[in-house]
Coordinates of C-alpha atoms and ligand atoms in Angstrom, one line a residue:
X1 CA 21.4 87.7 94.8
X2 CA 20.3 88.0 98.2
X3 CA 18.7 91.6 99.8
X4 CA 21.4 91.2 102.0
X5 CA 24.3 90.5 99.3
X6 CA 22.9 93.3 97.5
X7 CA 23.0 95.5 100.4
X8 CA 26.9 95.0 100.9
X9 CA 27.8 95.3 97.0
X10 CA 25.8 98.4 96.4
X11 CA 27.8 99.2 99.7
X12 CA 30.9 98.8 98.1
X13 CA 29.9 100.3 94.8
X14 CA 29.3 103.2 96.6
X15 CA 32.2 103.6 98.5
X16 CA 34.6 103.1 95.3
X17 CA 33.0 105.9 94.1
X18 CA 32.5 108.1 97.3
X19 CA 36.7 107.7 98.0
X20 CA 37.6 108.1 94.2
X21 CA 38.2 104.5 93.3
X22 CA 35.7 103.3 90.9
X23 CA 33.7 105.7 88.9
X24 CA 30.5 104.8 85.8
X25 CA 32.6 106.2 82.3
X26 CA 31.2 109.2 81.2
X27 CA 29.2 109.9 84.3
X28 CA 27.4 113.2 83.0
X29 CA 26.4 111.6 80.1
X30 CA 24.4 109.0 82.4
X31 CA 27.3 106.7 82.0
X32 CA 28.5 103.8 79.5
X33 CA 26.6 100.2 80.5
X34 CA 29.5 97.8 81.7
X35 CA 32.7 100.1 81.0
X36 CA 34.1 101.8 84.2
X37 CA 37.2 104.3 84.8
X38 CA 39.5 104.4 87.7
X39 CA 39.8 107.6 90.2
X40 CA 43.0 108.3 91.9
X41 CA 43.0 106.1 94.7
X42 CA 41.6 103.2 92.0
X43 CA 44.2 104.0 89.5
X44 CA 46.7 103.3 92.1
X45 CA 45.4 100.1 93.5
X46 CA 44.6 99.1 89.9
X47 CA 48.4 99.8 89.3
X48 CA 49.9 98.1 92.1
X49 CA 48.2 95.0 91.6
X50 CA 49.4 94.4 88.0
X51 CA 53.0 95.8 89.3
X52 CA 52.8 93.3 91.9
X53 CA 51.8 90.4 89.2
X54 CA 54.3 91.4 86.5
X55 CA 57.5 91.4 89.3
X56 CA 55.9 87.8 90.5
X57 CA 55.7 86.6 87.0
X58 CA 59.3 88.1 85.6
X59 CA 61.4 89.2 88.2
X60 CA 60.6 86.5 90.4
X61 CA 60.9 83.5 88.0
X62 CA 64.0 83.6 85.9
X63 CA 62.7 81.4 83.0
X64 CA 59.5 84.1 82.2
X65 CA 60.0 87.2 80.2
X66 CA 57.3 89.7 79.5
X67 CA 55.7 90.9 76.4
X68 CA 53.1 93.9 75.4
X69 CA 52.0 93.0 71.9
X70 CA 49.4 95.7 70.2
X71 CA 45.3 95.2 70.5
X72 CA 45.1 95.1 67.1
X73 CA 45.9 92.4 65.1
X74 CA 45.9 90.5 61.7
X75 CA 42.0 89.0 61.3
X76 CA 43.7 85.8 60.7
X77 CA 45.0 85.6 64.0
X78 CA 41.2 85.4 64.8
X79 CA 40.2 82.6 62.6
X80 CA 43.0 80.4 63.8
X81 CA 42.2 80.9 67.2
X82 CA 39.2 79.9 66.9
X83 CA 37.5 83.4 68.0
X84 CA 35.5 83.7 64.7
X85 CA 33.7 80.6 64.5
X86 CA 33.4 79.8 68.3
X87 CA 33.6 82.6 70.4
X88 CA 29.7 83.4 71.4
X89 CA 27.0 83.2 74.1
X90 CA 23.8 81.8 73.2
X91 CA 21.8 84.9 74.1
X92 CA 17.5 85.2 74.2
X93 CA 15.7 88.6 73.3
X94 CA 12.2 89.5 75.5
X95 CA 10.0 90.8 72.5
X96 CA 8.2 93.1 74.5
X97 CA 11.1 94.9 76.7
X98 CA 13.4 94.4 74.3
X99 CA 16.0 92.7 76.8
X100 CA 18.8 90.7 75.8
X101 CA 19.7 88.2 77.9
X102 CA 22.6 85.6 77.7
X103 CA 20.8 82.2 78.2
X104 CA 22.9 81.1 81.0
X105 CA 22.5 83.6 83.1
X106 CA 18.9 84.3 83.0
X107 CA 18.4 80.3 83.7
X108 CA 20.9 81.1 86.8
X109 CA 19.2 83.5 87.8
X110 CA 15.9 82.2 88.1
X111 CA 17.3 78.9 90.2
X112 CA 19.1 81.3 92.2
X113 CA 15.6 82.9 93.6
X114 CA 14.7 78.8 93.5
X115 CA 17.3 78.2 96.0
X116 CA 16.4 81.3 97.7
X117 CA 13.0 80.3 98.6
X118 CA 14.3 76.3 99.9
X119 CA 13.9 74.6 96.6
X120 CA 17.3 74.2 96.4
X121 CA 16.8 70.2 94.7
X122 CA 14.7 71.8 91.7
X123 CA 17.3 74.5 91.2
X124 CA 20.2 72.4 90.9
X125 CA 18.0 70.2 88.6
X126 CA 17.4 72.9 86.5
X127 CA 20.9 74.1 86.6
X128 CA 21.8 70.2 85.6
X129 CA 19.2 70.0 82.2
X130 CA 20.3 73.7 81.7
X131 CA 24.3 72.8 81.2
X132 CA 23.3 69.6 79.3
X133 CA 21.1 71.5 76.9
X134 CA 24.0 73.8 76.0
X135 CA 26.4 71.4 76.2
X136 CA 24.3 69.6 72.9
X137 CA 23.4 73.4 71.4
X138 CA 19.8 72.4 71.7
X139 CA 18.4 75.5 71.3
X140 CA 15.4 75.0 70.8
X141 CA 14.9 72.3 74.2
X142 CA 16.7 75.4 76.4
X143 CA 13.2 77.9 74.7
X144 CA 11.1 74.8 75.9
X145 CA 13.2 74.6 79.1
X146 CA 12.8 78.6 80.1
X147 CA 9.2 78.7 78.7
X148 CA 7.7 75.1 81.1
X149 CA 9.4 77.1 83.9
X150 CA 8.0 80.2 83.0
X151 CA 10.6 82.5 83.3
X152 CA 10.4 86.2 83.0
X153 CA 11.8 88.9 81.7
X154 CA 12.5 91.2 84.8
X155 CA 11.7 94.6 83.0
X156 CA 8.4 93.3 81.5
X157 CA 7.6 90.4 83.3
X158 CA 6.2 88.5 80.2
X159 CA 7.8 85.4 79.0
X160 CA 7.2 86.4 75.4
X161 CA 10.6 85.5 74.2
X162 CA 12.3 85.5 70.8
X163 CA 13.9 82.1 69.7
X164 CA 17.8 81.7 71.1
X165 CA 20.6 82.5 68.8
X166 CA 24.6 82.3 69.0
X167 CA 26.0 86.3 69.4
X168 CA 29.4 86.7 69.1
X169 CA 31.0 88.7 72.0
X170 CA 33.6 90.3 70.0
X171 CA 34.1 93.9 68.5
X172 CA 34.8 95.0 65.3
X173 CA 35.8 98.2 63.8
X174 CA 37.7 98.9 60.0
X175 CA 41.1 99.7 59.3
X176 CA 41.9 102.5 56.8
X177 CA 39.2 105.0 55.4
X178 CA 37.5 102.5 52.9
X179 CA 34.9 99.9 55.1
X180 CA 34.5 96.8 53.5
X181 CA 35.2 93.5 54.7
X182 CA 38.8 92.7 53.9
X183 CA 39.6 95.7 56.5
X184 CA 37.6 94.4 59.7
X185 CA 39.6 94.2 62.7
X186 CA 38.9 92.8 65.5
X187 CA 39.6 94.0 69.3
X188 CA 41.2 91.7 70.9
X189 CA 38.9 89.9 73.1
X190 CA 42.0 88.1 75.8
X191 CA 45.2 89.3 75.4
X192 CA 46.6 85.3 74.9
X193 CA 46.2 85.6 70.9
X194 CA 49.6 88.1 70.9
X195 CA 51.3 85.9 73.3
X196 CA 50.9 82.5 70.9
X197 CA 52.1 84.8 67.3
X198 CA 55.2 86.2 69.3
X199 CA 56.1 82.4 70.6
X200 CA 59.2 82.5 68.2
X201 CA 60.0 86.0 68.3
X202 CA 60.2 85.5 72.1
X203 CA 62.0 82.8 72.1
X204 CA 65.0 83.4 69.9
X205 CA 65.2 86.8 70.7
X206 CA 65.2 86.1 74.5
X207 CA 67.2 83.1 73.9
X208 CA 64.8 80.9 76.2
X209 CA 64.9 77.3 76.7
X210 CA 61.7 75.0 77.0
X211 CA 60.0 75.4 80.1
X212 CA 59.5 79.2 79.3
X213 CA 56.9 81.8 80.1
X214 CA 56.0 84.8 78.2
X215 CA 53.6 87.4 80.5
X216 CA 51.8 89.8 79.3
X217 CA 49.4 92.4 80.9
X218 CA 46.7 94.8 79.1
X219 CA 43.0 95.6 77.5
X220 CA 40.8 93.1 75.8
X221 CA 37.1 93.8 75.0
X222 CA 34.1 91.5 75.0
X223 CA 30.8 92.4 74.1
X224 CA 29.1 90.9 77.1
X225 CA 25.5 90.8 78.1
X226 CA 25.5 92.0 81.4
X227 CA 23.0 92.8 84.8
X228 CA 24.5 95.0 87.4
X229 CA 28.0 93.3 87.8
X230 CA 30.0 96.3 88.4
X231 CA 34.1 95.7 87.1
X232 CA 33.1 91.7 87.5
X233 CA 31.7 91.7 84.0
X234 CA 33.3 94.3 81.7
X235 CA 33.1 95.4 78.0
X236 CA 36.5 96.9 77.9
X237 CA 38.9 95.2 80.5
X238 CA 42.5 94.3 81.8
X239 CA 43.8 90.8 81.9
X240 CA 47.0 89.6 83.1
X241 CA 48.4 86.2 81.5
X242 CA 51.4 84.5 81.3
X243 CA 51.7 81.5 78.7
X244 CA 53.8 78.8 79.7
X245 CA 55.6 76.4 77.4
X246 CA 56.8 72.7 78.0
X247 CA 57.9 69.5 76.6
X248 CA 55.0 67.4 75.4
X249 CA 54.4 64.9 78.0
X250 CA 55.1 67.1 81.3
X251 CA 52.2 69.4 80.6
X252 CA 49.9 68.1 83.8
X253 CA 53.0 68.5 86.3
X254 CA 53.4 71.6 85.2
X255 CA 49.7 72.3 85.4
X256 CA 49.7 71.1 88.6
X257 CA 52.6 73.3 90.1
X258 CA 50.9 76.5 88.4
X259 CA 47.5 75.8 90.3
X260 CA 49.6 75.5 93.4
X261 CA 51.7 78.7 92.4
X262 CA 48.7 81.1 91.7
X263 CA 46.8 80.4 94.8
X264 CA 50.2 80.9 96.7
X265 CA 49.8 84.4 94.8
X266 CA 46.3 84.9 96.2
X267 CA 47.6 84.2 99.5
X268 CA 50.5 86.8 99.5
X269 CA 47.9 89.7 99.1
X270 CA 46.3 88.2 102.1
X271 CA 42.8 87.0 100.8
X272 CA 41.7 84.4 103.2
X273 CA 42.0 80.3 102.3
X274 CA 38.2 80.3 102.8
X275 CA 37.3 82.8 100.6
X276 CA 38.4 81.1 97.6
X277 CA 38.2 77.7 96.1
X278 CA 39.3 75.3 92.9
X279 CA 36.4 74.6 90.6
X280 CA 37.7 72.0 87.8
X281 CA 36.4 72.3 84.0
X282 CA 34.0 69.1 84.3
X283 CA 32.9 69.4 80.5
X284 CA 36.9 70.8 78.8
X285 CA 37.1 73.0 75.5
X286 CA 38.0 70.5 72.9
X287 CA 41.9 71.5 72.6
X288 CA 42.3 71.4 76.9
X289 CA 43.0 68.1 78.5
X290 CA 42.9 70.0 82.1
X291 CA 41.5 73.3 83.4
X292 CA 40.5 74.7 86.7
X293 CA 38.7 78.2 87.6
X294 CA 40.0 80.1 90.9
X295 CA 36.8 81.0 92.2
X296 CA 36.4 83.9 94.9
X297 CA 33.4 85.1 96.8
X298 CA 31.9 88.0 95.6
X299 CA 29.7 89.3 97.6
X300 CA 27.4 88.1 95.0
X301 CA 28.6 84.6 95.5
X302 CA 31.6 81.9 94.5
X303 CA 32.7 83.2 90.6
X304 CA 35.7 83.0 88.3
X305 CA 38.1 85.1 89.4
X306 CA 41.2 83.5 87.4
X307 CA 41.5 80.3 84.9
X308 CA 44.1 77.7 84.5
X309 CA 44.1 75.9 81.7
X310 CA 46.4 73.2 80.2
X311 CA 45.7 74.3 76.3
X312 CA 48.3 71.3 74.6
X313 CA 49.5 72.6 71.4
X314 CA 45.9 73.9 70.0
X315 CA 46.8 77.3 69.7
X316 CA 50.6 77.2 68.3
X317 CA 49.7 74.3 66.1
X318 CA 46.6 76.2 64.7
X319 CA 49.0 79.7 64.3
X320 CA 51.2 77.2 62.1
X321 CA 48.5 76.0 59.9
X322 CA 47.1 79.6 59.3
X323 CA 50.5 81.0 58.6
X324 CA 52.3 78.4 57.2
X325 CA 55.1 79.6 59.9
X326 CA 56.8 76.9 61.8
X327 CA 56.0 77.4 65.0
X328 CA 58.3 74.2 66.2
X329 CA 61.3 74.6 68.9
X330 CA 64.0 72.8 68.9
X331 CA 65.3 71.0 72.3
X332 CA 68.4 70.4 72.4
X333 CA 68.5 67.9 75.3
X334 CA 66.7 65.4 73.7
X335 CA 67.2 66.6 70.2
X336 CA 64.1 66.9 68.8
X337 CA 61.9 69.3 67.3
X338 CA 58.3 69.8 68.5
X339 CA 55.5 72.5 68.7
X340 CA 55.4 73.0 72.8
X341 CA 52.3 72.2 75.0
X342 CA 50.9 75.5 77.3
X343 CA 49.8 75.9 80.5
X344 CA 47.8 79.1 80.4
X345 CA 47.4 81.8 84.0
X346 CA 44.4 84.2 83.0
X347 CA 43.5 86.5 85.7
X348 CA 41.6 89.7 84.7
X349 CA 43.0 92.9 86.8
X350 CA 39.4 94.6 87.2
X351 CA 38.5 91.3 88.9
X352 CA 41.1 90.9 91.3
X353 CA 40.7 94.4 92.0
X354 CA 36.7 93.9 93.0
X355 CA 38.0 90.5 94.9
X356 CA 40.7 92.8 97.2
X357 CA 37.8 95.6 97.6
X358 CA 35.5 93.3 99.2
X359 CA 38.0 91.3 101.2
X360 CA 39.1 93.9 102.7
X361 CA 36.3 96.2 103.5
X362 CA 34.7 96.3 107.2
X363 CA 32.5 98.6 108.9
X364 CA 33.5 98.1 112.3
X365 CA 31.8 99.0 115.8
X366 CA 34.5 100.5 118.2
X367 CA 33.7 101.0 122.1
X368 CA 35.7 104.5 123.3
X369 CA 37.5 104.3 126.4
X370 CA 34.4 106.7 128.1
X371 CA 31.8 103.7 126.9
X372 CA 30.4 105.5 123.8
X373 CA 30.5 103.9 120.6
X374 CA 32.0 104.9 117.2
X375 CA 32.0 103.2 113.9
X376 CA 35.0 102.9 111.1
X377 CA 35.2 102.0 107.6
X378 CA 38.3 100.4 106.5
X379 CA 39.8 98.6 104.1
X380 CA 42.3 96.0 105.0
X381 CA 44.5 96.0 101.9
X382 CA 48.1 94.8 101.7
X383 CA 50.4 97.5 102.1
X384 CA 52.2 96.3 98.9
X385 CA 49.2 97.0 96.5
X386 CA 47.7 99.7 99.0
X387 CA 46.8 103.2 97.3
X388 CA 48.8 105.1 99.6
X389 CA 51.7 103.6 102.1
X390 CA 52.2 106.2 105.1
X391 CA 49.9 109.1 105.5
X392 CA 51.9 112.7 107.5
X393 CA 49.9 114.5 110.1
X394 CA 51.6 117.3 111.5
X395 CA 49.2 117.7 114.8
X396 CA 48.7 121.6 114.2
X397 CA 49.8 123.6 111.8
X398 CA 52.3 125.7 113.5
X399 CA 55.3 125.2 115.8
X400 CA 57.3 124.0 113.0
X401 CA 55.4 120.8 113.0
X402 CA 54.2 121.2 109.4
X403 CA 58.2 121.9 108.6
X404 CA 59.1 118.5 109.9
X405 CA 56.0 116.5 107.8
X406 CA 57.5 117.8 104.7
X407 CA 60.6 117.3 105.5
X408 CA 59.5 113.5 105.8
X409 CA 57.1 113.5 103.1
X410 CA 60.4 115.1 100.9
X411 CA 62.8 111.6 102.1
X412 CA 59.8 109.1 101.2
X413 CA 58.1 110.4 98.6
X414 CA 60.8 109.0 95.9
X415 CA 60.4 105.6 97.9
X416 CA 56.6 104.8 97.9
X417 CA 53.2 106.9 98.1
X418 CA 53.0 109.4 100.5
X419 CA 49.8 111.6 101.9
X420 CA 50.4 114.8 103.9
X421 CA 47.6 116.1 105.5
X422 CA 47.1 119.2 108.2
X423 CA 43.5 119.7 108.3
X424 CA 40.9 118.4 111.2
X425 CA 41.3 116.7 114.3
X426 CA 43.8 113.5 114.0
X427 CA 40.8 111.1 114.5
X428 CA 39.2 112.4 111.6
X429 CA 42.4 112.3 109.2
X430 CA 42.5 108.6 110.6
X431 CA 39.5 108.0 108.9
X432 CA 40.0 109.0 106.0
X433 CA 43.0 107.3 105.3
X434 CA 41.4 103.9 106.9
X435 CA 39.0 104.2 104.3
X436 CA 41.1 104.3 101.2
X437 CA 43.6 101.8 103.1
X438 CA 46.4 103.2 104.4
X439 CA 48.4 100.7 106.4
X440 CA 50.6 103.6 108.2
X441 CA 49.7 106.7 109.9
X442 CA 52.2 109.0 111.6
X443 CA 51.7 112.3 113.3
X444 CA 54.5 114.8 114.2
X445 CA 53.9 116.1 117.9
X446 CA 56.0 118.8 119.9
X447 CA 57.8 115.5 121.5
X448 CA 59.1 115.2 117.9
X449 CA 61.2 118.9 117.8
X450 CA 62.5 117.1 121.4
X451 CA 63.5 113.8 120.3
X452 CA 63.2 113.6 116.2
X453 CA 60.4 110.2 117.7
X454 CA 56.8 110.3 115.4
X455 CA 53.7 108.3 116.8
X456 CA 53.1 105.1 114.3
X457 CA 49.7 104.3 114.4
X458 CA 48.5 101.0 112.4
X459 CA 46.0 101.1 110.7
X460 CA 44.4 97.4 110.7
X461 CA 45.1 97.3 114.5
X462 CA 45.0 100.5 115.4
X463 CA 47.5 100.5 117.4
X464 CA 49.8 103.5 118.2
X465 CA 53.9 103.1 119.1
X466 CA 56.4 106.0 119.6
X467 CA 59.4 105.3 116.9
X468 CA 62.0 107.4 115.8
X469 CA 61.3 109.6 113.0
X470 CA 64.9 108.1 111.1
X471 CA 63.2 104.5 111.2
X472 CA 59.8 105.3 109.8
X473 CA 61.0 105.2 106.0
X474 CA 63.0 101.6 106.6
X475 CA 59.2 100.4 108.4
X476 CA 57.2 101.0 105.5
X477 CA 59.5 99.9 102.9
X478 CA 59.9 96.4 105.1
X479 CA 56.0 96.0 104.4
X480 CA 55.7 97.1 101.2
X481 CA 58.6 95.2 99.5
Ligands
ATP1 P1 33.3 84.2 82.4 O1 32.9 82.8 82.4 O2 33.1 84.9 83.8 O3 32.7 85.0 81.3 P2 35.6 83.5 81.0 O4 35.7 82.0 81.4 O5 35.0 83.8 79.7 O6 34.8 84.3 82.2 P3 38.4 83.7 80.3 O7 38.1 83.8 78.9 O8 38.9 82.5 80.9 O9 37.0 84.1 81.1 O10 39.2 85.0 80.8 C1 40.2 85.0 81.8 C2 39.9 85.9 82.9 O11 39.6 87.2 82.4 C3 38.7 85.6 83.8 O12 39.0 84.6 84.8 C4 38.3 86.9 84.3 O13 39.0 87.2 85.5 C5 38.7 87.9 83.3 N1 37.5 88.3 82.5 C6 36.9 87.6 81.5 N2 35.8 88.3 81.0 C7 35.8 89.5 81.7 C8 34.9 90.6 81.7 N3 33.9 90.7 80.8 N4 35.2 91.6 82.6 C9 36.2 91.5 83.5 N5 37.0 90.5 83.5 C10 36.8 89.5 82.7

């Protein structure tokens, strides 16, 4: 990363904390590495953005029903997924700091300062022997490869490193008082797994018809190795997936029309064309025969924001041969029986929620009408994920002014997310509410006792119209919905 990328995420990171969005867990206990909780205004956006995903995927398509199975679930589930066996990072230890570092990254890193300082053929050259390395599992070439390049640990500097070995990412825990093996459990490290076991409960139960989706929204864990990511990398995280079943045979039109459908997504919460991009699986998992990430710039570059993944019948087929459970469907409209092929949407909440933060915050220069200059923070979120909708300024606190806010606050408040506020000078209130993202303002003014009319003032233009106080409800509900 860049001093200047830095900069503008420890920027960020800041102000999620400073306007009670993003705080470290247990904060007075000097914090939990990689696990973060949610202030009020967070909790709200975090809320709003799964809200606004679940009504796309279930309200919004007719033939995709939702699902919230439990984190905890049989151990086989885990073998026949694969997860046992498969699911770990080739990670390196630094004898003398004691750092563990996932092999990837630290390579990454290092032709990331490369590229930095205008070598930017020998990084990707690096980054090319690098993926073929682990591509093989030659573990032993990738020591040779980070030792000939001397790369160092960044706490000790040395490159006194251990040999690599495969660490699996996922937590355990027992079930019951008595520990021994037969009672591990695992938590669930993607929420997918509860998705493919339900397939047939779903189905009947639901009474769907093949092409079907089943959504489903909530925690999975990983036990990842992580530098300074903030709520990109997580150890205890939200991911939103939908599973979508088809007819053998039809799976790549249907991957298609879900890549097209999840950046349409994207676009409805106003994230900027430019700001993200397809990157297609070059090297695919064994079961896949098509995948594609949704990358978004971070302010620490282009990363995985969401994954689309054409999965065939991998996962059902291996649930069957674990369970000995048909997992089969029968189609009547050809009148056959076959396990169905997925396409797979995998978005994780925390990182869509870091991908709206950084779109749409701005520190903004403003020139004042007597030639001074002033400054603003905002953030330009969609009203319909925003914290808070319309925030009510009554401009002083007596005259009956404040009488009239409530009295507003009272008809919305059952509609949408209201803020009432009669402290400081209006300029000041504006402020605050630009910087948690409010898209309305209105303030209640002695014209209002007059002629019921409040002042509207926008928040992304900033903006100000006279309206009638009867119309301000029906405004924000026409840019929220
Ligand atoms: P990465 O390569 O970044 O580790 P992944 O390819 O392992 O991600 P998937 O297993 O495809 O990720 O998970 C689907 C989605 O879940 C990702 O696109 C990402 O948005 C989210 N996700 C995965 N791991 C984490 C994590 N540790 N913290 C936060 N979100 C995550």
């Amino acid at each position: 990363m860049s001093t200047k990328q830095d900069n503008n995420f420890q920027t960020i990171i800041s102000h999620a904390k400073e306007y009670g969005f993003v705080f470290p867990s247990s904060e007075i206990y000097d914090g939990l590495s990689a696990v973060y909780d949610y202030g009020p205004y967070g909790s709200e956006l975090k809320k709003n953005i799964r809200n606004y995903w679940w009504k796309s995927m279930t309200q919004l398509h007719d033939n995709i029903v939702g699902l919230d199975a439990a984190i905890f679930m049989h151990p086989t589930t885990w073998k026949a997924s694969g997860h046992v066996d498969n699911f770990s990072d080739p990670m390196i230890d630094n004898k003398d700091s004691k750092k563990r570092y996932r092999v990837d990254h630290l390579i990454e890193g290092f032709a990331e300062k490369l590229e930095s300082k205008g070598k930017k053929e020998e990084a990707d050259a690096l980054v090319e022997e690098m993926n073929q390395l682990l591509a093989k599992e030659d573990f032993a070439a990738l020591k040779t490869l980070i030792e000939t390049n001397k790369i160092g640990c960044e706490v000790s500097g040395t490159c006194n490193w251990t040999d690599i070995r495969q660490f699996n990412l996922m937590f355990s825990t027992e079930i019951g008082s008595v520990a021994d093996a037969t009672n591990t459990l695992y938590l669930r490290p993607e929420t997918a797994q509860g998705i493919f076991v339900n397939f047939l409960n779903v189905q009947k139960s639901a009474r769907m018809k093949v092409p079907f989706g089943i959504a489903q929204t909530g925690k999975a864990f990983r036990n990842e190795i992580v530098a300074r990511q903030f709520i990109f990398r997580m150890r205890e995280f939200e991911q939103m997936e939908m599973q979508f079943f088809v007819r053998p045979g039809t799976e790549l039109d249907w991957f298609e029309k879900w890549k097209e459908e999840r950046l349409a997504w994207h676009r409805s919460l106003g994230i900027a064309p430019e700001k993200e991009r397809f990157l297609p699986h070059i090297k695919l998992a064994h079961y896949a025969n098509a995948a594609v990430d949704i990358e978004f710039e971070f302010p620490f570059g282009f990363k995985e924001l969401e994954g689309i993944h054409s999965r065939t019948d991998y996962d059902l087929r291996r649930h069957q041969e674990f369970s000995g459970k048909k997992m089969m469907y029968f189609d009547p409209e050809i009148n056959q029986s076959y396990i169905p092929y997925v396409i797979e949407t995998s978005i994780g909440l925390d990182r869509m929620f870091l991908a709206i933060l950084s779109s749409a915050y701005e520190e903004q220069e403003l020139k004042k009408e007597d030639g001074t200059s002033d400054s603003r923070t905002v953030l330009h979120i969609s009203p319909k994920i925003s914290p808070v909708k319309l925030a009510i300024f009554p401009l002083t606190k007596k005259d009956g002014l404040p009488e009239i806010g409530k009295e507003l606050m009272e008809d919305c408040k059952t509609a949408f997310r209201c803020y009432y506020e009669e402290k400081d000078a209006i300029g000041k209130r504006y402020r605050r509410q630009d910087a948690i993202g409010t898209p309305f303002c209105v303030t209640i003014d002695h014209q209002t006792k007059e002629d019921n009319t409040v002042t509207v003032r926008h928040r992304d233009s900033m903006t100000q119209e006279r309206i009638p106080m009867s119309e301000v409800k029906k405004m924000v509900l026409g840019a929220i919905l």
